[in-house]
Coordinates of C-alpha atoms in Angstrom, one line a residue:
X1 CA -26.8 -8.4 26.1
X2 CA -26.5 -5.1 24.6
X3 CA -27.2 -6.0 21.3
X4 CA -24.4 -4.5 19.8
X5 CA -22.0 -5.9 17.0
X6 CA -18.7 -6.2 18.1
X7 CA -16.2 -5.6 15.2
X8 CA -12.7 -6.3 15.4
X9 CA -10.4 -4.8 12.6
X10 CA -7.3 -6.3 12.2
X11 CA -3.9 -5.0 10.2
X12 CA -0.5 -4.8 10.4
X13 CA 1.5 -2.6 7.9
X14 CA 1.6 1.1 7.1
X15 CA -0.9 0.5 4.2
X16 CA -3.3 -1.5 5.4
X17 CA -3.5 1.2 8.6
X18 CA -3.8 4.4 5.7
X19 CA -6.6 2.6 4.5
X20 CA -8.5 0.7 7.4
X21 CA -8.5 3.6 9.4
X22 CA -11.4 5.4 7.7
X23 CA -13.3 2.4 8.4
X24 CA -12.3 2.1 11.9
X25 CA -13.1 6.1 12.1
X26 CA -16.6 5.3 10.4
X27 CA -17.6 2.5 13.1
X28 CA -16.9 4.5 16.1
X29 CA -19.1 7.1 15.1
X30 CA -22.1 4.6 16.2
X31 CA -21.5 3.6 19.3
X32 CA -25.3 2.9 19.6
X33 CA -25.2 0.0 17.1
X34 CA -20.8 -1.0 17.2
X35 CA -18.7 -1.9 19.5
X36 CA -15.5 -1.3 17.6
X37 CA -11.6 -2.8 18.3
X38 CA -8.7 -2.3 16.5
X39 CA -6.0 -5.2 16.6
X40 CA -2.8 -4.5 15.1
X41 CA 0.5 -7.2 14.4
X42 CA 2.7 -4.7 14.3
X43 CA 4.6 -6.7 11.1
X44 CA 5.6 -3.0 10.2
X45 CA 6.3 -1.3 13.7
X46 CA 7.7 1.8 12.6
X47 CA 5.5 2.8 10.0
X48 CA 2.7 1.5 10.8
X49 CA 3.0 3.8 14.6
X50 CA 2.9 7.1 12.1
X51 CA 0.0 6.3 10.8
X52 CA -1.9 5.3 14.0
X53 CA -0.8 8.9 15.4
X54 CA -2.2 10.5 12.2
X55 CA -5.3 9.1 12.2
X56 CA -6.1 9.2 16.5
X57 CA -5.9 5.7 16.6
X58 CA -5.1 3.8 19.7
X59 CA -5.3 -0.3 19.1
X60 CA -7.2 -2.4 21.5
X61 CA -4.4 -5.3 21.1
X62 CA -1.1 -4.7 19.9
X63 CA 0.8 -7.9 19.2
X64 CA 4.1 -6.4 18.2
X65 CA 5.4 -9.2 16.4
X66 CA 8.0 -7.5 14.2
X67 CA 11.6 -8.7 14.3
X68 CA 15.1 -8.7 12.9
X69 CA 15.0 -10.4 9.9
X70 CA 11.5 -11.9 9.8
X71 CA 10.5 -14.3 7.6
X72 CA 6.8 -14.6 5.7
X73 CA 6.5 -17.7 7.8
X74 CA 7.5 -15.7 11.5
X75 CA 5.3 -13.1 10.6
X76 CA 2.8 -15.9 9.6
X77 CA 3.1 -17.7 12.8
X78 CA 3.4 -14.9 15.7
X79 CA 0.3 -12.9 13.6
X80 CA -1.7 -16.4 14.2
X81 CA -0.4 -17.1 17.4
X82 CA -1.3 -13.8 19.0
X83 CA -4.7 -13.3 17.3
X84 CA -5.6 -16.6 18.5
X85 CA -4.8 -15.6 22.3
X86 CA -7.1 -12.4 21.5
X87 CA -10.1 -14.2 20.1
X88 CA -10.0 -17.1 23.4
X89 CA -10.6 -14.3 25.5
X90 CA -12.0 -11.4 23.3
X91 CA -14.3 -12.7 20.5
X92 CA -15.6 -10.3 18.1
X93 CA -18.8 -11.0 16.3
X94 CA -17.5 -10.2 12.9
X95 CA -13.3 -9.5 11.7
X96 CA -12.5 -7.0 9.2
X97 CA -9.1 -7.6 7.5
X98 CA -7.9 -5.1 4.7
X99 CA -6.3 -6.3 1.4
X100 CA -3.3 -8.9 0.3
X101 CA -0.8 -8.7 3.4
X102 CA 0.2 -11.8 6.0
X103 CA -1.4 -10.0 9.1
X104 CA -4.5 -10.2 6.5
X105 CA -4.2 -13.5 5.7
X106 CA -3.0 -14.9 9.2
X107 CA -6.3 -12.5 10.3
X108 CA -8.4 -14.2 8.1
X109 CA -7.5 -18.3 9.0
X110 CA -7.3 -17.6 12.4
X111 CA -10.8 -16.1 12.3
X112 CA -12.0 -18.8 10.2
X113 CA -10.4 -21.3 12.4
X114 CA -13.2 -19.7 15.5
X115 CA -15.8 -20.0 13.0
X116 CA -15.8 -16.4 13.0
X117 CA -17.5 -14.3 10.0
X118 CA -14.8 -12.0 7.9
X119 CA -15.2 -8.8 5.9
X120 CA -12.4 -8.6 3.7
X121 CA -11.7 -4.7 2.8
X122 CA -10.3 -4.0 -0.6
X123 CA -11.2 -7.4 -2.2
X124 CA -11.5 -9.1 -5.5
X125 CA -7.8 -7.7 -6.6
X126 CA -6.5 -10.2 -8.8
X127 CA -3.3 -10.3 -11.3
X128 CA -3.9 -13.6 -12.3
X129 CA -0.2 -14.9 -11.2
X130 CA 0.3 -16.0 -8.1
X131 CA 3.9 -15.2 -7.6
X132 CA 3.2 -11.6 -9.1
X133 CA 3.4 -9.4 -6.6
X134 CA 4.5 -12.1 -4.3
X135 CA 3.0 -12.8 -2.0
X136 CA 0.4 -10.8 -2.2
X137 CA -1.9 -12.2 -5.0
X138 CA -2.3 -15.6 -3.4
X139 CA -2.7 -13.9 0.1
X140 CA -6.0 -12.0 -1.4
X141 CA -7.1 -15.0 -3.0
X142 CA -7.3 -17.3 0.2
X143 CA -8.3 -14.0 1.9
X144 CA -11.2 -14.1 -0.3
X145 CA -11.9 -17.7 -0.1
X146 CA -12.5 -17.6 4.3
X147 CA -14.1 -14.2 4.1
X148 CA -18.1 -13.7 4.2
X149 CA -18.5 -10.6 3.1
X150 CA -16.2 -9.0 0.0
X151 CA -16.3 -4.9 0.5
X152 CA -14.8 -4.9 -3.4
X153 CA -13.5 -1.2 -4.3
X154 CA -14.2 -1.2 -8.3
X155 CA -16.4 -3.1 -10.6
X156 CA -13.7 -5.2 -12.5
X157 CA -13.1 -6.1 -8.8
X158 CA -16.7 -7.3 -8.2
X159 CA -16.2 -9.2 -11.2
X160 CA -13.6 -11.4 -10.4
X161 CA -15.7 -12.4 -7.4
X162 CA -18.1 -13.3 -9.2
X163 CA -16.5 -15.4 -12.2
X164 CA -14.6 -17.4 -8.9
X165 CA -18.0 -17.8 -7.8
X166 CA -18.6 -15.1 -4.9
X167 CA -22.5 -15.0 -4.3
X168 CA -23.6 -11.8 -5.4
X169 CA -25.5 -10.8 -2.1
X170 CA -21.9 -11.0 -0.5
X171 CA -20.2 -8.4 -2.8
X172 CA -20.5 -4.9 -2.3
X173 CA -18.7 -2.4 -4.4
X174 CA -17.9 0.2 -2.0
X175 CA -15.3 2.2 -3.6
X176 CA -11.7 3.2 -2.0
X177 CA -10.5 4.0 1.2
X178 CA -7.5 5.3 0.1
X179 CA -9.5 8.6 -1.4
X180 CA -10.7 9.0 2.2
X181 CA -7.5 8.7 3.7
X182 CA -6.1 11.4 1.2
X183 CA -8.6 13.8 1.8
X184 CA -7.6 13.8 5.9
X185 CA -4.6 14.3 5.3
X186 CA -3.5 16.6 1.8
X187 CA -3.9 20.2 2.2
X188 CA -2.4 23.2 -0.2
X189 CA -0.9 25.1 3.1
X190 CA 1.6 21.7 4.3
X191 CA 5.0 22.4 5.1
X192 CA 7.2 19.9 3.7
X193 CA 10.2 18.5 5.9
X194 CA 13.5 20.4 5.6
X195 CA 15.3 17.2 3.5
X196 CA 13.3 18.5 0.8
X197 CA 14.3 21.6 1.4
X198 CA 17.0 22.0 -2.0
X199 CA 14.4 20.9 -4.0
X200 CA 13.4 23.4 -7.0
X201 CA 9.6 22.6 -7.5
X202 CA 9.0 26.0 -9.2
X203 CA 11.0 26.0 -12.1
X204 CA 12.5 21.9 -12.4
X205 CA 10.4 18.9 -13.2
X206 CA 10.6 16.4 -10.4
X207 CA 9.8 12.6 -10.2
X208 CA 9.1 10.8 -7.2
X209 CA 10.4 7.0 -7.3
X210 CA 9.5 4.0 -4.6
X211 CA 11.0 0.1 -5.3
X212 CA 10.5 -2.0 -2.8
X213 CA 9.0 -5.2 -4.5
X214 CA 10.9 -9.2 -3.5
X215 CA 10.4 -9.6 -7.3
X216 CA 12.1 -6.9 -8.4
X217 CA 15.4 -7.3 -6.2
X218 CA 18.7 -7.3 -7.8
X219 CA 19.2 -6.8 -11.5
X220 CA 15.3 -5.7 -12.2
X221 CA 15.9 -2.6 -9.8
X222 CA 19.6 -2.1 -11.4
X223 CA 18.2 -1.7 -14.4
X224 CA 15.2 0.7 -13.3
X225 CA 17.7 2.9 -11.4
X226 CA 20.3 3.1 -14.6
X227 CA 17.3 4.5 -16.3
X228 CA 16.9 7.2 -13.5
X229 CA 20.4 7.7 -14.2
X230 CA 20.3 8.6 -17.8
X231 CA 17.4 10.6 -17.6
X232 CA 18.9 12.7 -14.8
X233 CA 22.4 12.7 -16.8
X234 CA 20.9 13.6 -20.6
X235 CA 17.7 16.3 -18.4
X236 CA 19.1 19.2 -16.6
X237 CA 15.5 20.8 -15.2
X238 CA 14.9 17.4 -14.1
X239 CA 15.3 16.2 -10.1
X240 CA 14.3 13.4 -8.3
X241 CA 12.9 12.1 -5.0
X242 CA 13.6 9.0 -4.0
X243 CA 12.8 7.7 -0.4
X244 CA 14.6 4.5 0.0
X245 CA 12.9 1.5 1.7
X246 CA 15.0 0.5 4.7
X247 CA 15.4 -3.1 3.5
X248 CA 19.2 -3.3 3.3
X249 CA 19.3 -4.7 -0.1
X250 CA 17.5 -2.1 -1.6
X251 CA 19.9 0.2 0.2
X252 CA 23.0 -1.2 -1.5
X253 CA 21.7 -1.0 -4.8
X254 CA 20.5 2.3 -4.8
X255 CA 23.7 3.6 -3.4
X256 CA 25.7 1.9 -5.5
X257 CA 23.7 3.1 -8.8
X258 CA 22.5 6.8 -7.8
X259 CA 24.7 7.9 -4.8
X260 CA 25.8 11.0 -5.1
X261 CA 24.0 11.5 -7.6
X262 CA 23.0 15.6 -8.9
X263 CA 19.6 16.5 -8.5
X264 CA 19.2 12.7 -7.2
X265 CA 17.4 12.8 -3.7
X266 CA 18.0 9.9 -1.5
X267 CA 15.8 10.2 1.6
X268 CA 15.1 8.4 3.9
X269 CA 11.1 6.8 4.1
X270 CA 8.5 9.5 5.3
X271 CA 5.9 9.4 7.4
X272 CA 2.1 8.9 4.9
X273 CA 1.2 12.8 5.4
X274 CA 4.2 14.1 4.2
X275 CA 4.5 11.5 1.5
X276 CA 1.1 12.0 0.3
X277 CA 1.6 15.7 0.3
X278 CA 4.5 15.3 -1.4
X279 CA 3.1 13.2 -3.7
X280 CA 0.4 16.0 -4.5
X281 CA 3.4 18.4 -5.4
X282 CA 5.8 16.2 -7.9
X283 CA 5.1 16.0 -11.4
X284 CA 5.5 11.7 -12.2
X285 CA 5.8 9.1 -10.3
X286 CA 7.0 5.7 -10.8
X287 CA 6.8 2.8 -7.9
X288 CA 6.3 -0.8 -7.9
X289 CA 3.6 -0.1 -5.2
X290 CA 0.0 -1.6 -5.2
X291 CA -1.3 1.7 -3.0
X292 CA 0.5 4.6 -4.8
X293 CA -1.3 3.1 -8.2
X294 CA -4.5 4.5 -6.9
X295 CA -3.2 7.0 -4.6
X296 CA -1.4 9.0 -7.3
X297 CA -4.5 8.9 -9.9
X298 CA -6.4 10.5 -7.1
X299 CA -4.3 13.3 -7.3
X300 CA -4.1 14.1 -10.5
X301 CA -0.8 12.7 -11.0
X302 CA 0.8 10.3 -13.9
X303 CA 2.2 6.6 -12.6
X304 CA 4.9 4.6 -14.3
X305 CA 4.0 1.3 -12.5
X306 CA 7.6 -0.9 -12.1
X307 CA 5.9 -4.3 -12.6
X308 CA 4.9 -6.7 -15.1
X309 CA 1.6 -6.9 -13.8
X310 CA -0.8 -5.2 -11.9
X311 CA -3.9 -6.2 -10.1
X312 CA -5.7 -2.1 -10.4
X313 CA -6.2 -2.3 -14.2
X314 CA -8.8 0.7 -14.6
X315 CA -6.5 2.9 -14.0
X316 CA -4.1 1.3 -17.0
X317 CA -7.4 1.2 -18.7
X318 CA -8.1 4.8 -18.2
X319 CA -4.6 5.6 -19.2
X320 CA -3.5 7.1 -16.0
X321 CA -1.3 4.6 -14.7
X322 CA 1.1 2.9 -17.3
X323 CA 2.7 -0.4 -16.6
X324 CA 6.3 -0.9 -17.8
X325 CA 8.3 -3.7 -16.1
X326 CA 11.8 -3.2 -15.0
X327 CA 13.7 -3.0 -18.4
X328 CA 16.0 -0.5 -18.5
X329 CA 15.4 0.5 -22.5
X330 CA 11.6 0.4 -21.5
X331 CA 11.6 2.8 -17.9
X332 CA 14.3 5.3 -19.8
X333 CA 11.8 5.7 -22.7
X334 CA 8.5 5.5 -20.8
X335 CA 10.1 8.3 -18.5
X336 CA 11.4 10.6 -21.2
X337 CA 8.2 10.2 -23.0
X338 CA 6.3 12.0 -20.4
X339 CA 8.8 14.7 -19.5
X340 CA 8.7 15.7 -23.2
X341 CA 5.0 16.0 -23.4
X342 CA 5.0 17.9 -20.0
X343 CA 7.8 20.4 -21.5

């Protein structure tokens, strides 16, 4: 016996690796007391491979379940299936899982189902609706009904814990990870990649845009891109960024409504170190993304969130971050609206 605590931290996606891996960087710097392993699912291979290579990662168990056309239930199934080969003959003392995704929720039952203790990273997220984002919410919520230990990032966080019932020795309000991850990896002297290259940050206002949500497909992102449109049409000192999610019904849609498109920017996704120091250089940003809500804050810059709900409300609260659905009326005007006060 060495008397060490193993800990196994598991993910799968691109977000969940941005902001797990300043944990996993924490525990390896005691050896003495850790024994620290990284699993990863792979449900995002691409993606999440970027940020491993950023961040000196290098997995102890890579499942690579990812496949063409995966369902919630494959990735469900082959996360479970693979993490339950790794615990028969690897069992950690205590699983870390991060947030509201299937790897963390597969992570989580399959630890609970070899009585295994869980920390869950980034807990106590709620938006009260369980197919809002979908599915997400109810992901976090059985997340947070296995796990042991709830690392909550926010007070309003700690306090849904606690009204659900959450001992209070078993919350701990740690802050975010995502402000961590940032700080790694922004920096005033970055070179952007050449696609960006046409882009007039000196003397044009410029928006960056993300949609990628299962609730907002079809007519919800129609109506958010016509928005774009008119903006773009009625705003000549106005341009925009928009690096499409490889899902090819997004795809369709934003071609059809913004291809070819002046001062319109279709990209393809970036790697998180250019995004996020892109991120650092537009002026607004609207996404339906759970991360970029706190990401963009961090940096000082204005979110248009494209949802009708939102489980980071202090940042709504604080009036950085403004929530406005999908209506087109509603994302031209909330849009406008803060290009005129920035003129």
């Amino acid at each position: 016996m060495t008397g060490k605590i193993k800990v196994m931290s598991i993910f799968g996606t691109r977000p969940e690796a941005i902001k797990m891996a300043p944990v996993v960087m924490e525990l390896a710097r005691h050896p003495e007391e850790i024994e620290t392993q990284t699993l990863v699912t792979a449900q995002h291979r691409e993606m999440l491979d970027q940020v491993l290579h950023l961040f000196h990662i290098v997995p102890d168990y890579d499942l690579n379940i990812m496949a063409a056309g995966q369902t919630l239930f494959d990735i469900t199934t082959r996360a479970m299936q693979g993490i339950n080969e790794v615990f028969q003959k690897d069992r950690p003392d205590l699983v870390l899982v991060h947030g509201d995704t299937t790897t963390t929720f597969a992570g989580a039952l399959a630890a609970f189902y070899h009585q295994i203790p869980v920390g869950h990273v980034e807990a106590g997220l709620r938006t009260h609706d369980i197919y809002s984002p979908f599915p997400e919410e109810m992901n976090r919520r059985l997340t947070g009904g296995i796990a042991t230990l709830h690392f909550a990032p926010t007070p309003t966080a700690h306090d849904n814990l606690a009204a659900e019932g959450v001992p209070e020795r078993r919350i701990f309000v740690t802050g975010n990870t995502v402000i961590d991850a940032l700080h790694h990896t922004v920096r005033p002297d970055y070179v952007l990649p050449p696609e960006l290259s046409q882009v007039d940050f000196e003397h044009h206002r410029v928006l960056l845009v993300t949609t990628h949500r299962r609730e907002n497909l079809g007519e919800p992102m129609r109506h958010v891109y016509r928005a774009i449109h008119d903006i773009v049409d009625e705003m000549g000192d106005v341009e925009v960024i928009f690096p499409v999610h490889r899902n090819p019904k997004v795809r369709e849609i934003v071609r059809e409504e913004l291809g070819g498109l002046a001062h319109v920017h279709l990209i393809d996704p970036l790697e998180y170190e250019p995004f996020a120091n892109l991120m650092a250089r537009v002026d607004i940003v609207l996404t339906d993304s759970g991360g970029i809500q706190e990401e963009a804050p961090a940096l000082g810059k204005p979110v248009l969130v494209l949802r009708d709900t939102t489980e980071r409300p202090e940042a709504v609260t604080a009036g950085t971050v403004h929530l406005i659905g999908t209506a087109q009326e509603r994302v031209y005007a909330e849009t406008k609206r803060l290009l005129t006060d920035q003129a």
